XYZ file of C-alpha atoms in Angstrom:
276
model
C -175.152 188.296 152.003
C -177.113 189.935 154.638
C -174.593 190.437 158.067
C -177.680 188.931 160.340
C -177.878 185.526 157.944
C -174.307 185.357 157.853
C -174.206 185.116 161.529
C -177.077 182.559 161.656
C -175.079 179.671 158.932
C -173.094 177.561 160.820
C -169.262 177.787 160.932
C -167.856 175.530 157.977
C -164.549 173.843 159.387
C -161.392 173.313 157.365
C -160.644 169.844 157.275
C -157.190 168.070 155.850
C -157.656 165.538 152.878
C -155.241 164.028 151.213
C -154.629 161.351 149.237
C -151.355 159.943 148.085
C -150.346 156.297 145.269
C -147.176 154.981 144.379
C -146.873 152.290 141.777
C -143.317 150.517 141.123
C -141.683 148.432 138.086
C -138.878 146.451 137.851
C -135.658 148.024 136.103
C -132.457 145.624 135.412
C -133.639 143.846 138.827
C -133.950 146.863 140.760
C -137.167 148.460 142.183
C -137.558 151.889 140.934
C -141.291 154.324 140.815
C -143.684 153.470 137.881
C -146.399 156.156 138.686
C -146.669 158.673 141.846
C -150.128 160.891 142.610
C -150.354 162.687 145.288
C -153.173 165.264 146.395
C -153.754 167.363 148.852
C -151.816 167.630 151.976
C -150.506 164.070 151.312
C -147.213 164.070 150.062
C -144.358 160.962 149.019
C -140.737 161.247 148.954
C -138.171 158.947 147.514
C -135.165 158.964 149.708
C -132.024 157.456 147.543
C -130.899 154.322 149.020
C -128.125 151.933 147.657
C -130.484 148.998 147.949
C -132.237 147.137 144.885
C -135.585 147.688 147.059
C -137.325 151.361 146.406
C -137.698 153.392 149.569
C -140.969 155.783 149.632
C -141.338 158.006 152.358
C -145.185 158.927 153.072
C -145.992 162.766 154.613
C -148.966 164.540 155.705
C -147.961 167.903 155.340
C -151.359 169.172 157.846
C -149.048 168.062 160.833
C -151.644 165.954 162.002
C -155.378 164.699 162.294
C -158.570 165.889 163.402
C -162.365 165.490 163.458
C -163.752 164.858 159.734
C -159.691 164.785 158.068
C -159.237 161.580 155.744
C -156.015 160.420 154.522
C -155.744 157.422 151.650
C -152.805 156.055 150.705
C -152.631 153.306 147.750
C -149.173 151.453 147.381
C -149.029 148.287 144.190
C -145.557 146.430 144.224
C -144.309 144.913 141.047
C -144.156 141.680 140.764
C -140.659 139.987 141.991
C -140.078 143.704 143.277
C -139.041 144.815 146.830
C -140.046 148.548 148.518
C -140.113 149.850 151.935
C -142.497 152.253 152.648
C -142.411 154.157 155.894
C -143.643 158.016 157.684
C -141.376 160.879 157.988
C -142.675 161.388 161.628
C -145.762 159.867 164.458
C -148.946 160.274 163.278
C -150.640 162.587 165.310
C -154.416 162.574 165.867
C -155.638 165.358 167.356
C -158.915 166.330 169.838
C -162.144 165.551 167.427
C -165.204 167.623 168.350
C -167.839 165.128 166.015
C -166.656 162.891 163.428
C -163.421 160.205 163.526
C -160.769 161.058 161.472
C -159.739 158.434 158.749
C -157.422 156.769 157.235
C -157.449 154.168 154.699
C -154.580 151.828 153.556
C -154.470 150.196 150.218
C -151.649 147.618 149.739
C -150.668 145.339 146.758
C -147.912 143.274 146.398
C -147.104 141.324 143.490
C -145.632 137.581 143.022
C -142.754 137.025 144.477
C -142.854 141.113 145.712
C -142.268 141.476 149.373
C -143.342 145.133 150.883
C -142.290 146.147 154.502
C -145.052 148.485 155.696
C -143.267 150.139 158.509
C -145.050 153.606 159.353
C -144.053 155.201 162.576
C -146.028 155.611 165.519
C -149.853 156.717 165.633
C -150.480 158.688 168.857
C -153.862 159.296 169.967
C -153.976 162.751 171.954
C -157.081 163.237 174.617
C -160.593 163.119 173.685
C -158.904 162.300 169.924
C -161.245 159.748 167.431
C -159.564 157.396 164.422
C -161.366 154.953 162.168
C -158.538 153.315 160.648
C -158.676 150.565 157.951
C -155.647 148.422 155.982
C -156.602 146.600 153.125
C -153.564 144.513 151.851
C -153.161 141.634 148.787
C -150.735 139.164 148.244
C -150.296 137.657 144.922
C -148.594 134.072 144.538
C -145.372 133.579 146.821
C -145.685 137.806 147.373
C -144.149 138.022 151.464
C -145.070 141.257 153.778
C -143.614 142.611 156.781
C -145.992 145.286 158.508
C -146.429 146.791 161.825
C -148.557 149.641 163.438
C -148.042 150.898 166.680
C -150.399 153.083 168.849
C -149.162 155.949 171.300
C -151.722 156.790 173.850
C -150.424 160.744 175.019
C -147.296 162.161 175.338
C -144.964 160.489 177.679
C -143.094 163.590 178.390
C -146.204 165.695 179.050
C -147.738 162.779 181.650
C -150.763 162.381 179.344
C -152.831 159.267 179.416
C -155.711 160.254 176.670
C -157.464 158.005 178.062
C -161.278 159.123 176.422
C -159.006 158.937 172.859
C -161.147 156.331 170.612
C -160.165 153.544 167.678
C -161.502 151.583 165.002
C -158.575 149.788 163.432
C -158.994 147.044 160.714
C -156.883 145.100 159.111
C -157.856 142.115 156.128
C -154.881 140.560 154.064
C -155.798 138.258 151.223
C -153.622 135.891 149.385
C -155.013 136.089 145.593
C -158.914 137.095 147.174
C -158.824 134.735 149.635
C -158.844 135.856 153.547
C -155.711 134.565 155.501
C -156.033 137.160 158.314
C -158.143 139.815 159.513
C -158.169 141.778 162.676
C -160.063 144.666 164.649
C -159.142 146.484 166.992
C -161.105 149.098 169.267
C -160.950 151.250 172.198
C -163.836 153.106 173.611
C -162.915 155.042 175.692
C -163.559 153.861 179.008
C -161.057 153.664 181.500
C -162.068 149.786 181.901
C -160.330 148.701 178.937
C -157.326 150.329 180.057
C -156.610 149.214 183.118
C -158.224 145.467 182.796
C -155.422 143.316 183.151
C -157.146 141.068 180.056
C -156.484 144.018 178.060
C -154.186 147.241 178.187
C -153.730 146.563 182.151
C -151.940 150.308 182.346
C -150.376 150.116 179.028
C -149.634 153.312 176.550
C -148.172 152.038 173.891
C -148.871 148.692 171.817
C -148.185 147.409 168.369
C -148.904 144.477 166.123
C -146.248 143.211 163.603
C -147.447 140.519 160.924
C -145.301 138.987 158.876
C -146.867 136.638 156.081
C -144.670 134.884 153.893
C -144.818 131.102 152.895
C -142.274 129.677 155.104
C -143.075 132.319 157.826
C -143.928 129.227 160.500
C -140.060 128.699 160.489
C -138.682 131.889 161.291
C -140.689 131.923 164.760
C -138.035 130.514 166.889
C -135.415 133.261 165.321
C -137.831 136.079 166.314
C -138.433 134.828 169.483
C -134.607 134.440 170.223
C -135.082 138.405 169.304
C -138.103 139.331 172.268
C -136.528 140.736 175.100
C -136.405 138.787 178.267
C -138.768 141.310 179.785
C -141.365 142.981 179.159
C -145.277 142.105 177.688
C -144.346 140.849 174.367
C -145.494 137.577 172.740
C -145.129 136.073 169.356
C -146.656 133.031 167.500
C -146.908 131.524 164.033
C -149.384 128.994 162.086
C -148.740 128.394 158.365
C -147.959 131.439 156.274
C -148.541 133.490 159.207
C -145.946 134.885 162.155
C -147.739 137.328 164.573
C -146.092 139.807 167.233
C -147.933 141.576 169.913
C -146.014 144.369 172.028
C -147.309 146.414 175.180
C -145.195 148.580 176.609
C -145.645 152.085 179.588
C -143.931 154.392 177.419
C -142.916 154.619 173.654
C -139.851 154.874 174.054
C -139.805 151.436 175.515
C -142.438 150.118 172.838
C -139.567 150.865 170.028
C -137.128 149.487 171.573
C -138.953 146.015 171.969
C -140.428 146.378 168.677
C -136.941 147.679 166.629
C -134.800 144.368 166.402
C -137.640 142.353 165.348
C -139.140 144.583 162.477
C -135.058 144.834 161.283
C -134.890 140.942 161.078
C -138.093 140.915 159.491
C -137.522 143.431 156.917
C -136.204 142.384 153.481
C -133.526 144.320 154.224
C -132.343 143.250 157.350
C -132.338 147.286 158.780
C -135.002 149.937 159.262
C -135.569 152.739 156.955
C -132.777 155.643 158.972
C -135.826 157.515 159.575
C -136.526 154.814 162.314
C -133.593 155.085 163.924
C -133.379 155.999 167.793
């Protein structure tokens, strides 16, 4: 190629994709891995565990995310089956300079399955972009346990990131049909974080949802669990309990967050990864 063209073509970026699917069965009542794929820079570990329920542990060996990087994960739950499926480490999503980076979520549980989705932290550095989307199904009398929490900057390094931007969608259906759905974005704009309506200072906030049919009657256990201070709320209709956490630091955020996703869980406890 001629050295004056060469100069001309624009620079091609390397960008991080990876994609990563775990399927379970059930063996003499115990959980264990049907079929694993994984491709690219997404990675899943198996961790042994003395629990009937299979703990996967989900890695994106890039370090992070950028501009243009997608990440899929796909996760299907045998029926009567039980699996936790958590991060080795915070998500980190990294300056863009064009295009969001993505992440897509695929979850199926089976009947009578229950899942606890229980990644770790995603934190949103400065001038960062995410389009994230969770698509979850529930067959007949399948329960789920799930949280995602956002980090906005490092607490340690004083950042705020407050021009960091994010789509986040969730929809959970109960044999096709719709029985919650969610979006969340941020723009931006320093308005939406200091609003009291909305952030009002906050840089950290998560959302657990825990759907299960007699979910209505475990509210008054999990609210026995909220701390006495701090801006944390949860309610319940139907199938349906909902937690919503702010908190000024992460640090904080986990430890408002920790005892109720551990009486939540299946298992009672957090994957150790979790642990403070």
């Amino acid at each position: 190629m001629n050295a004056t063209l060469a100069l001309q073509l624009p620079a091609m970026m390397q960008r991080a994709r990876g994609s990563g699917r775990i399927a379970t069965k059930l063996r003499a009542g115990v959980t264990v891995i049907d079929r694993l794929y994984q491709d690219g820079c997404a990675k899943i570990r198996l961790p042994h565990t003395h629990s009937n329920a299979l703990e996967a542990v989900l890695i994106n060996t890039a370090g992070g995310l950028t501009g243009g990087d997608r990440m899929d994960w796909t996760a299907e739950i045998a029926a009567e089956g039980k699996a936790v499926l958590t991060t080795q480490a915070c998500e980190r999503i990294y300056r863009s300079l064009g295009d969001p980076a993505s992440v897509h979520t695929r979850l199926s549980i089976g009947a009578a399955a229950h899942l606890d989705w229980l990644p770790q932290e995603t934190m949103l550095f400065a001038s960062s972009q995410l389009d994230r989307r969770i698509d979850i199904d529930l067959a007949e009398g399948a329960s789920l346990t799930a949280v995602e929490a956002i980090l906005l900057g490092r607490d340690a390094m004083g950042e705020l990131a407050l021009d960091a931007k994010l789509r986040d969608n969730w929809r959970v259906r109960r044999n096709g049909r719709l029985i919650h759905a969610e979006a969340t974005q941020l723009t931006g704009t320093g308005s939406e974080r200091g609003a009291a309506s909305l952030l009002d200072g906050a840089c950290a906030f998560a959302t657990i949802v825990h759907i299960a049919p007699l979910a209505e009657r475990r509210l008054e256990t999990v609210r026995a669990l909220l701390p006495t201070t701090g801006r944390i709320a949860a309610s319940a209709m139907g199938e349906r309990l909902i937690v919503r956490a702010m908190a000024e630091s992460g640090l904080a955020l986990r430890r408002m967050i920790v005892p109720i996703i551990a009486g939540l869980s299946s298992a009672g406890s957090l994957p150790r990864l979790w642990h403070l």
